[in-house]
Each structure stands twice: as C-alpha cells, then as structure tokens.
Short mmCIF file of N, CA and C in Angstrom, two decimals:
data_model
loop_
_atom_site.label_atom_id
_atom_site.label_comp_id
_atom_site.label_asym_id
_atom_site.label_seq_id
_atom_site.Cartn_x
_atom_site.Cartn_y
_atom_site.Cartn_z
N MET R 61 19.90 1.09 2.77
CA MET R 61 18.62 0.92 1.99
C MET R 61 17.46 2.00 2.27
N ALA R 62 17.15 1.80 3.62
CA ALA R 62 16.19 2.63 4.39
C ALA R 62 16.56 4.25 4.02
N GLY R 63 17.75 4.73 4.49
CA GLY R 63 18.04 6.03 4.58
C GLY R 63 18.23 6.73 3.09
N LYS R 64 17.83 5.63 1.75
CA LYS R 64 17.95 6.07 0.57
C LYS R 64 16.61 6.23 0.22
N ALA R 65 15.73 5.04 0.61
CA ALA R 65 14.49 5.17 0.45
C ALA R 65 13.41 6.45 0.88
N PHE R 66 13.80 6.44 2.25
CA PHE R 66 12.87 7.32 2.75
C PHE R 66 13.54 8.85 3.19
N THR R 67 14.31 9.06 2.29
CA THR R 67 15.17 10.49 2.33
C THR R 67 14.48 11.84 2.42
N HIS R 68 13.41 11.82 1.45
CA HIS R 68 12.71 12.97 0.90
C HIS R 68 10.95 12.91 1.92
N TRP R 69 10.82 11.59 3.04
CA TRP R 69 9.59 11.54 2.99
C TRP R 69 9.06 12.35 4.00
N GLU R 70 10.29 13.23 4.71
CA GLU R 70 9.77 14.17 5.99
C GLU R 70 9.39 15.27 4.87
N LYS R 71 9.69 15.74 3.79
CA LYS R 71 9.47 16.94 3.09
C LYS R 71 8.57 16.78 2.40
N ARG R 72 8.34 15.24 1.76
CA ARG R 72 7.35 15.25 1.07
C ARG R 72 5.72 14.99 1.88
N LEU R 73 5.91 14.07 2.84
CA LEU R 73 4.93 13.78 3.81
C LEU R 73 5.00 14.71 5.32
N GLY R 74 5.59 15.00 5.92
CA GLY R 74 5.67 15.27 6.92
C GLY R 74 6.12 14.19 7.91
N TYR R 75 6.80 12.82 7.39
CA TYR R 75 6.76 11.91 8.57
C TYR R 75 8.23 10.95 8.11
N GLN R 76 9.04 10.85 9.18
CA GLN R 76 10.19 10.09 8.55
C GLN R 76 9.86 8.50 9.15
N PRO R 77 9.69 7.58 8.42
CA PRO R 77 9.53 6.14 9.03
C PRO R 77 11.18 5.50 9.42
N GLU R 78 11.11 5.18 10.67
CA GLU R 78 12.21 4.22 11.04
C GLU R 78 12.25 3.41 9.86
N PRO R 79 13.96 2.61 9.81
CA PRO R 79 13.69 2.12 8.90
C PRO R 79 12.74 0.34 9.01
N SER R 80 12.80 -0.25 9.90
CA SER R 80 12.10 -1.01 10.28
C SER R 80 10.46 -0.98 10.24
N GLU R 81 10.05 0.11 9.74
CA GLU R 81 8.65 0.31 10.28
C GLU R 81 7.82 -0.65 9.39
N LYS R 82 6.57 -0.92 9.89
CA LYS R 82 5.92 -1.60 9.21
C LYS R 82 4.41 -0.48 8.63
N ILE R 83 3.37 -0.85 7.56
CA ILE R 83 2.74 0.01 7.37
C ILE R 83 1.75 0.77 8.20
N SER R 84 1.29 -0.63 9.38
CA SER R 84 0.82 -0.73 10.29
C SER R 84 1.04 0.38 11.33
N HIS R 85 2.28 0.91 11.29
CA HIS R 85 3.06 1.60 12.45
C HIS R 85 2.88 3.29 12.24
N LEU R 86 2.38 3.18 10.59
CA LEU R 86 2.56 4.63 10.21
C LEU R 86 0.83 5.51 10.59
N PRO R 87 1.23 6.93 10.75
CA PRO R 87 0.16 7.56 11.66
C PRO R 87 -1.36 7.57 10.23
N ASP R 88 -2.32 7.66 11.01
CA ASP R 88 -3.22 7.73 10.01
C ASP R 88 -3.14 7.97 9.02
N LYS R 89 -3.14 9.63 9.37
CA LYS R 89 -2.43 11.05 8.34
C LYS R 89 -1.97 10.68 6.94
N VAL R 90 -0.19 9.88 7.64
CA VAL R 90 0.17 9.42 6.54
C VAL R 90 -0.42 8.33 5.49
N VAL R 91 -1.08 7.58 6.25
CA VAL R 91 -1.69 5.99 5.60
C VAL R 91 -2.62 6.73 5.10
N PHE R 92 -3.31 7.83 5.10
CA PHE R 92 -4.37 8.49 4.40
C PHE R 92 -3.61 9.09 3.15
N CYS R 93 -2.87 9.56 3.10
CA CYS R 93 -2.14 10.62 2.10
C CYS R 93 -1.52 9.89 1.02
N LEU R 94 -0.96 8.55 1.48
CA LEU R 94 -0.03 7.80 0.53
C LEU R 94 -1.44 6.86 -0.04
N ALA R 95 -2.31 6.61 0.50
CA ALA R 95 -3.49 5.74 -0.24
C ALA R 95 -4.00 6.63 -1.13
N GLU R 96 -4.18 7.94 -0.93
CA GLU R 96 -4.96 8.81 -1.72
C GLU R 96 -4.20 9.13 -2.95
N LEU R 97 -2.62 8.95 -3.06
CA LEU R 97 -2.13 9.35 -4.17
C LEU R 97 -2.05 10.38 -4.73
N GLY R 98 -1.74 11.11 -4.02
CA GLY R 98 -1.51 12.96 -4.84
C GLY R 98 -0.20 12.84 -5.29
N HIS R 99 0.12 14.10 -5.58
CA HIS R 99 1.67 13.98 -6.32
C HIS R 99 2.74 14.00 -5.27
N GLU R 100 2.85 14.09 -4.22
CA GLU R 100 3.35 14.26 -3.05
C GLU R 100 4.05 12.82 -2.53
N ALA R 101 2.98 11.88 -2.41
CA ALA R 101 2.44 10.82 -1.88
C ALA R 101 2.84 9.94 -3.56
N THR R 102 2.70 9.95 -4.70
CA THR R 102 3.06 9.20 -5.37
C THR R 102 4.88 9.27 -5.46
N LEU R 103 5.33 10.43 -5.06
CA LEU R 103 6.81 11.01 -5.35
C LEU R 103 7.50 9.70 -4.26
N ALA R 104 6.85 9.78 -2.84
CA ALA R 104 7.52 9.14 -2.08
C ALA R 104 7.22 7.55 -1.74
N LEU R 105 6.37 7.33 -2.16
CA LEU R 105 6.55 6.14 -2.95
C LEU R 105 7.23 5.63 -4.09
N TYR R 106 7.39 6.03 -4.94
CA TYR R 106 8.66 5.85 -6.01
C TYR R 106 9.89 6.24 -5.25
N ASP R 107 10.29 7.21 -4.03
CA ASP R 107 11.35 7.06 -3.39
C ASP R 107 11.69 5.48 -3.17
N LEU R 108 10.93 5.08 -2.03
CA LEU R 108 10.72 4.41 -1.32
C LEU R 108 11.42 3.12 -2.32
N VAL R 109 10.73 2.84 -3.43
CA VAL R 109 10.94 1.89 -3.81
C VAL R 109 12.28 1.69 -5.22
N MET R 110 12.33 3.14 -5.53
CA MET R 110 13.52 3.37 -6.03
C MET R 110 14.79 2.97 -5.35
N GLY R 111 14.61 3.71 -4.16
CA GLY R 111 15.69 3.98 -2.97
C GLY R 111 16.29 2.30 -2.46
N VAL R 112 15.25 1.52 -2.57
CA VAL R 112 15.80 0.09 -1.79
C VAL R 112 16.74 -0.54 -3.33
N ARG R 113 16.51 -0.30 -4.25
CA ARG R 113 17.20 -0.44 -5.52
C ARG R 113 18.34 0.28 -6.01
N ASP R 114 18.58 1.50 -5.29
CA ASP R 114 19.68 2.29 -5.36
C ASP R 114 19.32 2.71 -6.86
N LEU R 115 18.37 3.14 -7.14
CA LEU R 115 18.04 3.89 -8.89
C LEU R 115 18.08 5.15 -8.69
N GLY R 116 17.95 6.11 -7.21
CA GLY R 116 18.39 7.21 -7.09
C GLY R 116 16.28 7.91 -6.44
N PRO R 117 16.56 9.29 -6.68
CA PRO R 117 14.94 9.71 -5.96
C PRO R 117 13.87 9.71 -7.27
N ALA R 118 12.79 9.99 -6.83
CA ALA R 118 11.78 9.39 -7.60
C ALA R 118 11.53 10.15 -9.17
N GLU R 119 12.01 11.45 -9.14
CA GLU R 119 12.26 12.61 -9.81
C GLU R 119 12.62 11.59 -11.36
N LYS R 120 13.85 10.66 -10.82
CA LYS R 120 14.33 9.53 -11.92
C LYS R 120 13.44 9.10 -12.80
N PHE R 121 12.61 8.35 -12.29
CA PHE R 121 12.05 6.86 -12.68
C PHE R 121 12.03 7.50 -13.99
N HIS R 122 11.37 8.35 -14.79
CA HIS R 122 11.15 8.44 -16.18
C HIS R 122 12.47 8.04 -16.56
N TYR R 123 13.58 8.50 -16.36
CA TYR R 123 14.99 7.80 -17.32
C TYR R 123 15.22 6.74 -17.07
N LEU R 124 14.55 5.76 -15.96
CA LEU R 124 15.36 4.23 -15.96
C LEU R 124 14.98 3.66 -17.41
N GLY R 125 15.74 2.47 -17.43
CA GLY R 125 15.93 1.72 -18.52
C GLY R 125 14.83 0.83 -18.22
N SER R 126 14.35 0.43 -18.80
CA SER R 126 12.69 -0.53 -19.71
C SER R 126 12.89 -1.27 -18.52
N GLN R 127 13.67 -2.33 -18.13
CA GLN R 127 13.62 -3.31 -16.96
C GLN R 127 13.42 -2.78 -15.73
N ASP R 128 14.06 -1.74 -15.32
CA ASP R 128 14.16 -1.22 -14.14
C ASP R 128 12.99 -0.71 -13.81
N LYS R 129 12.24 0.20 -14.78
CA LYS R 129 11.41 0.74 -15.05
C LYS R 129 10.38 0.23 -14.10
N VAL R 130 10.11 -1.16 -15.12
CA VAL R 130 9.10 -2.13 -14.88
C VAL R 130 8.60 -2.61 -13.08
N LYS R 131 10.54 -3.29 -13.12
CA LYS R 131 10.63 -3.57 -11.65
C LYS R 131 9.90 -3.02 -10.97
N ALA R 132 10.41 -1.15 -10.82
CA ALA R 132 9.90 -0.59 -9.97
C ALA R 132 8.48 -0.26 -9.99
N LEU R 133 7.67 -0.07 -10.90
CA LEU R 133 6.48 0.48 -11.12
C LEU R 133 5.49 -1.10 -10.67
N ASP R 134 6.12 -2.01 -10.47
CA ASP R 134 5.48 -3.35 -10.22
C ASP R 134 5.75 -3.38 -8.51
N ALA R 135 6.71 -2.87 -7.94
CA ALA R 135 6.82 -2.68 -6.53
C ALA R 135 6.06 -1.62 -6.07
N PHE R 136 6.38 -1.00 -6.69
CA PHE R 136 5.13 0.22 -6.21
C PHE R 136 3.74 0.35 -6.31
N LEU R 137 3.04 -1.04 -7.26
CA LEU R 137 1.40 -0.91 -7.22
C LEU R 137 1.23 -1.58 -6.00
N PHE R 138 2.53 -2.51 -5.90
CA PHE R 138 2.31 -3.81 -4.83
C PHE R 138 2.52 -2.72 -3.15
N VAL R 139 3.18 -1.71 -3.04
CA VAL R 139 3.08 -1.15 -1.65
C VAL R 139 2.26 0.14 -1.62
N LEU R 140 1.77 0.25 -3.05
CA LEU R 140 0.48 1.43 -3.07
C LEU R 140 -1.06 -0.04 -2.18
N ASP R 141 -1.24 -1.16 -3.35
CA ASP R 141 -1.91 -2.20 -2.54
C ASP R 141 -2.14 -1.90 -1.18
N GLN R 142 -1.05 -2.50 -0.58
CA GLN R 142 -0.99 -2.97 0.36
C GLN R 142 -1.17 -1.88 1.50
N VAL R 143 -0.25 -0.17 1.33
CA VAL R 143 -1.31 0.64 1.61
C VAL R 143 -2.52 0.47 1.88
N ARG R 144 -3.32 0.67 0.43
CA ARG R 144 -4.73 0.93 0.70
C ARG R 144 -5.20 -0.29 1.46
N PHE R 145 -4.69 -1.54 1.83
CA PHE R 145 -5.52 -2.42 2.12
C PHE R 145 -4.96 -2.25 3.97
N ASP R 146 -3.85 -1.60 4.19
CA ASP R 146 -4.23 -1.91 5.18
C ASP R 146 -5.03 0.01 5.89
N LEU R 147 -5.10 0.61 5.22
CA LEU R 147 -6.06 1.29 5.78
C LEU R 147 -7.56 0.72 5.83
N MET R 148 -7.64 0.04 4.86
CA MET R 148 -9.18 -0.95 4.96
C MET R 148 -9.36 -1.73 6.16
N GLN R 149 -8.30 -2.45 6.67
CA GLN R 149 -7.97 -2.83 7.96
C GLN R 149 -8.37 -2.42 9.13
N ARG R 150 -7.70 -0.91 9.04
CA ARG R 150 -8.09 0.26 10.26
C ARG R 150 -9.84 0.40 9.95
N LEU R 151 -10.21 0.77 9.35
CA LEU R 151 -11.62 0.57 9.16
C LEU R 151 -12.33 -0.50 9.70
N GLY R 152 -11.90 -1.74 9.29
CA GLY R 152 -12.34 -2.71 9.88
C GLY R 152 -12.95 -3.54 9.23
N TRP R 153 -12.52 -4.05 7.90
CA TRP R 153 -12.95 -3.71 6.20
C TRP R 153 -12.47 -5.70 6.43
N VAL R 154 -10.67 -5.31 6.34
CA VAL R 154 -10.65 -6.54 5.70
C VAL R 154 -9.16 -6.75 6.99
N HIS R 155 -9.06 -8.42 6.58
CA HIS R 155 -7.59 -8.69 7.16
C HIS R 155 -6.91 -10.03 6.70
N SER R 156 -5.63 -10.17 7.09
CA SER R 156 -4.65 -10.78 6.64
C SER R 156 -3.75 -10.29 5.43
N LEU R 157 -3.08 -9.59 5.99
CA LEU R 157 -2.39 -8.23 4.94
C LEU R 157 -0.68 -8.72 5.09
N ALA R 158 -0.23 -8.73 3.90
CA ALA R 158 0.94 -9.11 3.85
C ALA R 158 1.68 -7.86 4.59
N ALA R 159 1.19 -6.69 4.64
CA ALA R 159 1.53 -5.60 5.37
C ALA R 159 2.40 -5.65 6.60
N ASP R 160 1.41 -6.60 7.36
CA ASP R 160 0.84 -6.88 8.85
C ASP R 160 2.21 -7.47 8.48
N LEU R 161 2.72 -8.48 8.07
CA LEU R 161 4.44 -9.18 8.76
C LEU R 161 5.64 -8.34 8.07
N TYR R 162 5.39 -7.64 7.19
CA TYR R 162 6.67 -7.04 6.31
C TYR R 162 7.03 -5.52 6.49
N PRO R 163 8.08 -5.03 6.80
CA PRO R 163 8.24 -3.53 6.88
C PRO R 163 8.23 -2.90 5.58
N LEU R 164 8.18 -1.87 5.34
CA LEU R 164 7.76 -1.06 4.29
C LEU R 164 9.24 -1.38 3.38
N VAL R 165 9.91 -1.15 3.82
CA VAL R 165 11.60 -1.71 3.31
C VAL R 165 10.93 -2.90 2.00
N ASP R 166 10.90 -3.78 3.01
CA ASP R 166 10.91 -5.39 2.29
C ASP R 166 10.05 -5.50 1.77
N LEU R 167 8.60 -4.80 1.50
CA LEU R 167 7.65 -5.05 0.65
C LEU R 167 7.79 -4.26 -0.68
N ALA R 168 8.63 -3.15 -0.28
CA ALA R 168 9.31 -2.11 -1.40
C ALA R 168 10.45 -3.17 -2.41
N SER R 169 11.62 -3.75 -1.88
CA SER R 169 12.51 -4.38 -2.31
C SER R 169 12.36 -6.26 -2.57
N ARG R 170 11.24 -6.62 -1.83
CA ARG R 170 11.04 -7.87 -2.19
C ARG R 170 9.31 -8.68 -2.50
N ASN R 171 8.82 -7.17 -3.36
CA ASN R 171 7.44 -7.77 -3.45
C ASN R 171 7.26 -9.21 -4.30
N GLN R 172 8.03 -9.14 -5.30
CA GLN R 172 8.04 -10.43 -6.02
C GLN R 172 7.68 -11.50 -5.09
N GLU R 173 9.09 -12.06 -4.45
CA GLU R 173 9.04 -13.35 -3.37
C GLU R 173 7.77 -12.89 -2.01
N ILE R 174 7.25 -11.93 -2.05
CA ILE R 174 6.35 -11.83 -0.69
C ILE R 174 4.95 -12.16 -1.70
N LYS R 175 4.74 -11.67 -3.02
CA LYS R 175 3.44 -11.94 -3.88
C LYS R 175 3.46 -13.67 -3.45
N GLU R 176 4.96 -13.91 -3.79
CA GLU R 176 4.94 -15.60 -4.34
C GLU R 176 4.59 -16.15 -2.39
N GLU R 177 5.18 -15.73 -1.64
CA GLU R 177 4.84 -16.79 -0.57
C GLU R 177 3.70 -16.11 0.27
N PHE R 178 2.95 -14.97 0.10
CA PHE R 178 2.37 -14.92 1.38
C PHE R 178 0.59 -14.85 0.31
N SER R 179 0.32 -15.89 0.95
CA SER R 179 -1.66 -15.83 0.57
C SER R 179 -2.34 -15.29 1.68
N PRO R 180 -3.67 -15.24 1.93
CA PRO R 180 -3.70 -14.17 0.34
C PRO R 180 -3.50 -13.38 -0.16
N THR R 181 -3.33 -12.78 -1.36
CA THR R 181 -2.58 -11.81 -1.98
C THR R 181 -3.33 -10.67 -2.03
N VAL R 182 -4.25 -10.57 -1.65
CA VAL R 182 -5.55 -9.68 -1.51
C VAL R 182 -6.33 -10.26 -0.25
N PRO R 183 -6.37 -9.03 0.67
CA PRO R 183 -6.89 -9.73 2.17
C PRO R 183 -8.32 -9.94 2.22
N LEU R 184 -8.66 -10.55 3.10
CA LEU R 184 -10.05 -11.25 3.30
C LEU R 184 -10.86 -9.80 3.65
N LEU R 185 -12.18 -10.03 3.31
CA LEU R 185 -13.00 -9.10 3.92
C LEU R 185 -13.72 -9.59 5.10
N VAL R 186 -13.64 -9.01 6.43
CA VAL R 186 -14.34 -9.59 7.78
C VAL R 186 -15.56 -9.72 7.32
N LYS R 187 -16.33 -11.24 8.00
CA LYS R 187 -17.46 -11.41 7.61
C LYS R 187 -18.87 -10.72 7.91
N SER R 188 -18.32 -10.07 9.06
CA SER R 188 -19.37 -8.75 9.63
C SER R 188 -19.52 -7.77 8.47
N PHE R 189 -18.47 -7.33 8.09
CA PHE R 189 -18.99 -5.85 7.21
C PHE R 189 -19.09 -6.47 5.85
N GLN R 190 -18.99 -7.95 5.58
CA GLN R 190 -19.50 -8.33 4.45
C GLN R 190 -21.49 -8.80 4.48
N ARG R 191 -21.32 -8.88 5.87
CA ARG R 191 -23.11 -8.77 6.15
C ARG R 191 -24.02 -7.85 6.29
N GLU R 192 -22.66 -6.57 6.72
CA GLU R 192 -23.37 -5.05 7.05
C GLU R 192 -23.70 -4.77 5.35
N LYS R 193 -22.83 -5.01 4.54
CA LYS R 193 -22.60 -4.33 2.94
C LYS R 193 -23.51 -5.01 1.88
N GLY R 194 -24.15 -6.21 3.11
CA GLY R 194 -24.79 -7.27 1.96
C GLY R 194 -24.23 -8.13 0.93
N LEU R 195 -22.88 -8.11 1.20
CA LEU R 195 -21.69 -8.98 0.19
C LEU R 195 -21.84 -10.39 -0.06
N TRP R 196 -22.38 -10.76 1.49
CA TRP R 196 -22.34 -12.10 1.58
C TRP R 196 -23.34 -12.95 0.72
N ASP R 197 -24.29 -12.26 0.48
CA ASP R 197 -25.15 -13.21 -0.68
C ASP R 197 -24.98 -13.32 -2.31
N ARG R 198 -23.98 -12.56 -2.59
CA ARG R 198 -23.56 -12.46 -4.16
C ARG R 198 -23.08 -13.58 -4.80
N PRO R 199 -23.71 -14.43 -5.19
CA PRO R 199 -23.11 -15.24 -6.10
C PRO R 199 -22.11 -15.43 -6.96
N GLY R 200 -20.93 -16.10 -6.76
CA GLY R 200 -19.79 -15.82 -7.93
C GLY R 200 -19.14 -14.41 -7.78
N VAL R 201 -19.05 -13.77 -7.13
CA VAL R 201 -18.36 -12.75 -6.73
C VAL R 201 -17.45 -13.05 -6.18
N GLU R 202 -16.03 -13.14 -6.94
CA GLU R 202 -14.78 -13.20 -6.45
C GLU R 202 -14.34 -11.93 -5.74
N GLN R 203 -13.26 -12.80 -4.81
CA GLN R 203 -13.01 -11.69 -3.35
C GLN R 203 -11.71 -10.79 -4.06
N ASP R 204 -11.01 -10.89 -5.11
CA ASP R 204 -9.95 -9.85 -5.34
C ASP R 204 -10.57 -8.34 -5.74
N PRO R 205 -11.42 -8.72 -6.94
CA PRO R 205 -12.23 -7.94 -7.66
C PRO R 205 -13.57 -6.82 -6.66
N LEU R 206 -13.54 -7.59 -5.66
CA LEU R 206 -14.26 -6.94 -4.96
C LEU R 206 -13.56 -6.02 -3.65
N VAL R 207 -12.67 -6.75 -3.27
CA VAL R 207 -12.15 -6.12 -2.06
C VAL R 207 -11.43 -4.41 -2.60
N ARG R 208 -10.87 -4.60 -4.13
CA ARG R 208 -10.61 -3.34 -4.73
C ARG R 208 -11.40 -2.31 -5.41
N SER R 209 -12.73 -3.09 -5.59
CA SER R 209 -13.75 -1.98 -5.82
C SER R 209 -14.21 -1.57 -4.44
N LEU R 210 -13.80 -2.10 -3.37
CA LEU R 210 -14.21 -1.12 -2.17
C LEU R 210 -13.29 0.44 -1.77
N ILE R 211 -12.60 0.25 -2.49
CA ILE R 211 -10.99 1.30 -2.33
C ILE R 211 -11.59 2.73 -1.93
N PRO R 212 -12.19 3.01 -3.03
CA PRO R 212 -12.90 4.36 -3.25
C PRO R 212 -14.03 4.82 -1.89
N GLU R 213 -14.73 3.77 -1.58
CA GLU R 213 -15.47 4.03 -0.65
C GLU R 213 -14.41 3.97 0.82
N ALA R 214 -13.62 3.07 0.68
CA ALA R 214 -12.95 3.58 2.22
C ALA R 214 -12.11 4.53 2.15
N LEU R 215 -11.40 4.92 1.29
CA LEU R 215 -10.81 6.50 1.08
C LEU R 215 -11.58 7.40 1.68
N GLU R 216 -13.21 7.34 1.04
CA GLU R 216 -14.51 8.45 1.75
C GLU R 216 -14.31 8.41 3.11
N VAL R 217 -14.59 6.93 3.44
CA VAL R 217 -14.66 7.17 5.04
C VAL R 217 -13.91 7.00 5.71
N PHE R 218 -11.89 6.89 5.33
CA PHE R 218 -11.12 7.19 6.51
C PHE R 218 -10.95 8.36 5.87
N LYS R 219 -11.37 9.20 5.16
CA LYS R 219 -11.26 10.70 5.15
C LYS R 219 -12.09 11.32 6.03
N GLN R 220 -13.44 11.07 6.02
CA GLN R 220 -14.66 11.48 7.28
C GLN R 220 -14.02 11.24 8.46
N ARG R 221 -13.42 10.28 8.79
CA ARG R 221 -13.00 10.05 10.54
C ARG R 221 -11.63 10.64 10.69
N LEU R 222 -10.40 10.89 9.54
CA LEU R 222 -9.89 12.02 10.15
C LEU R 222 -10.04 13.69 10.65
#
C-alpha cells in the first residue's frame, strides 16, 4: 500500500517517506510544502489517498467514478487537515492530533474510522497561545472554526521560520 502511495513523492516533494511514517516525522520543509498545497503537493496527497485505495496516480483522479472520487476527496481533505494541524503543533499553537497516533498511510486509508474514534477531530489550542492572541476571553467562539481560521497565519509564520 505504501509503495503505491509514495511512488511519486521523491519526484514531487524531494522526499520519500517510510511505509509507517507519521506526519510528525516528515521534515519541516515537506510539511510546509504539503500544508501550503501547491501543485506538486496536491498531486502528492492525491497519490497518497489514491494509492492506498489502489486507484492509480493522482492524475487519474478526474477519471474516477463518483463514489471513488468522493472517498478520495474526503481522505485528501482529512490528510491535508492533519498536515496543517501538525504544522501548527510545530509552532506550539495546538495539541491533541490524530496524526500523532497514526501513520500517513492509515490517515489516508482509514480516515472515516479515525474521524469516528479520535476526539477531538480538530486539535485543541494551547492555553498560552490562546492568552497570547487574546482568544481566551472571546465568548461563544467555537474551537473548530477558530483553529481553522489560524491556518493562513500559521503558514506565514512557519514560512518565516524556514
């Protein structure tokens, strides 16, 4: 499964993951590239989610049947979220990620099962970060949209660190 999932990663990202590799083990540069979601990163993530389902390379996504396409897209979005949450964790902004427990291959192949068994689905903000950003005192703010709204800022801060 991992062989098919990571076949083109070296060419697309300059990095070849091990079969049981977790997102947290990926180099910073690769995590940033995936989180930023440029063309090659998009193809690499589609290679992953399609490879674990034996659906072919990323370029065949548009030719999939509707049911396979929806499953691949759902897995793609789940893995992308986990990559971005990992990037935020590397900045010290969040904790409690599914990606800390599951290898990339599992995140891509068992995304529905992992979503159902892992809680919280969106990581928790670190309390010191909440206070620093003045997020602690905002009444009625929901955690999930708040964390997601921080992704663009996290990408910019991480880029500067690289």
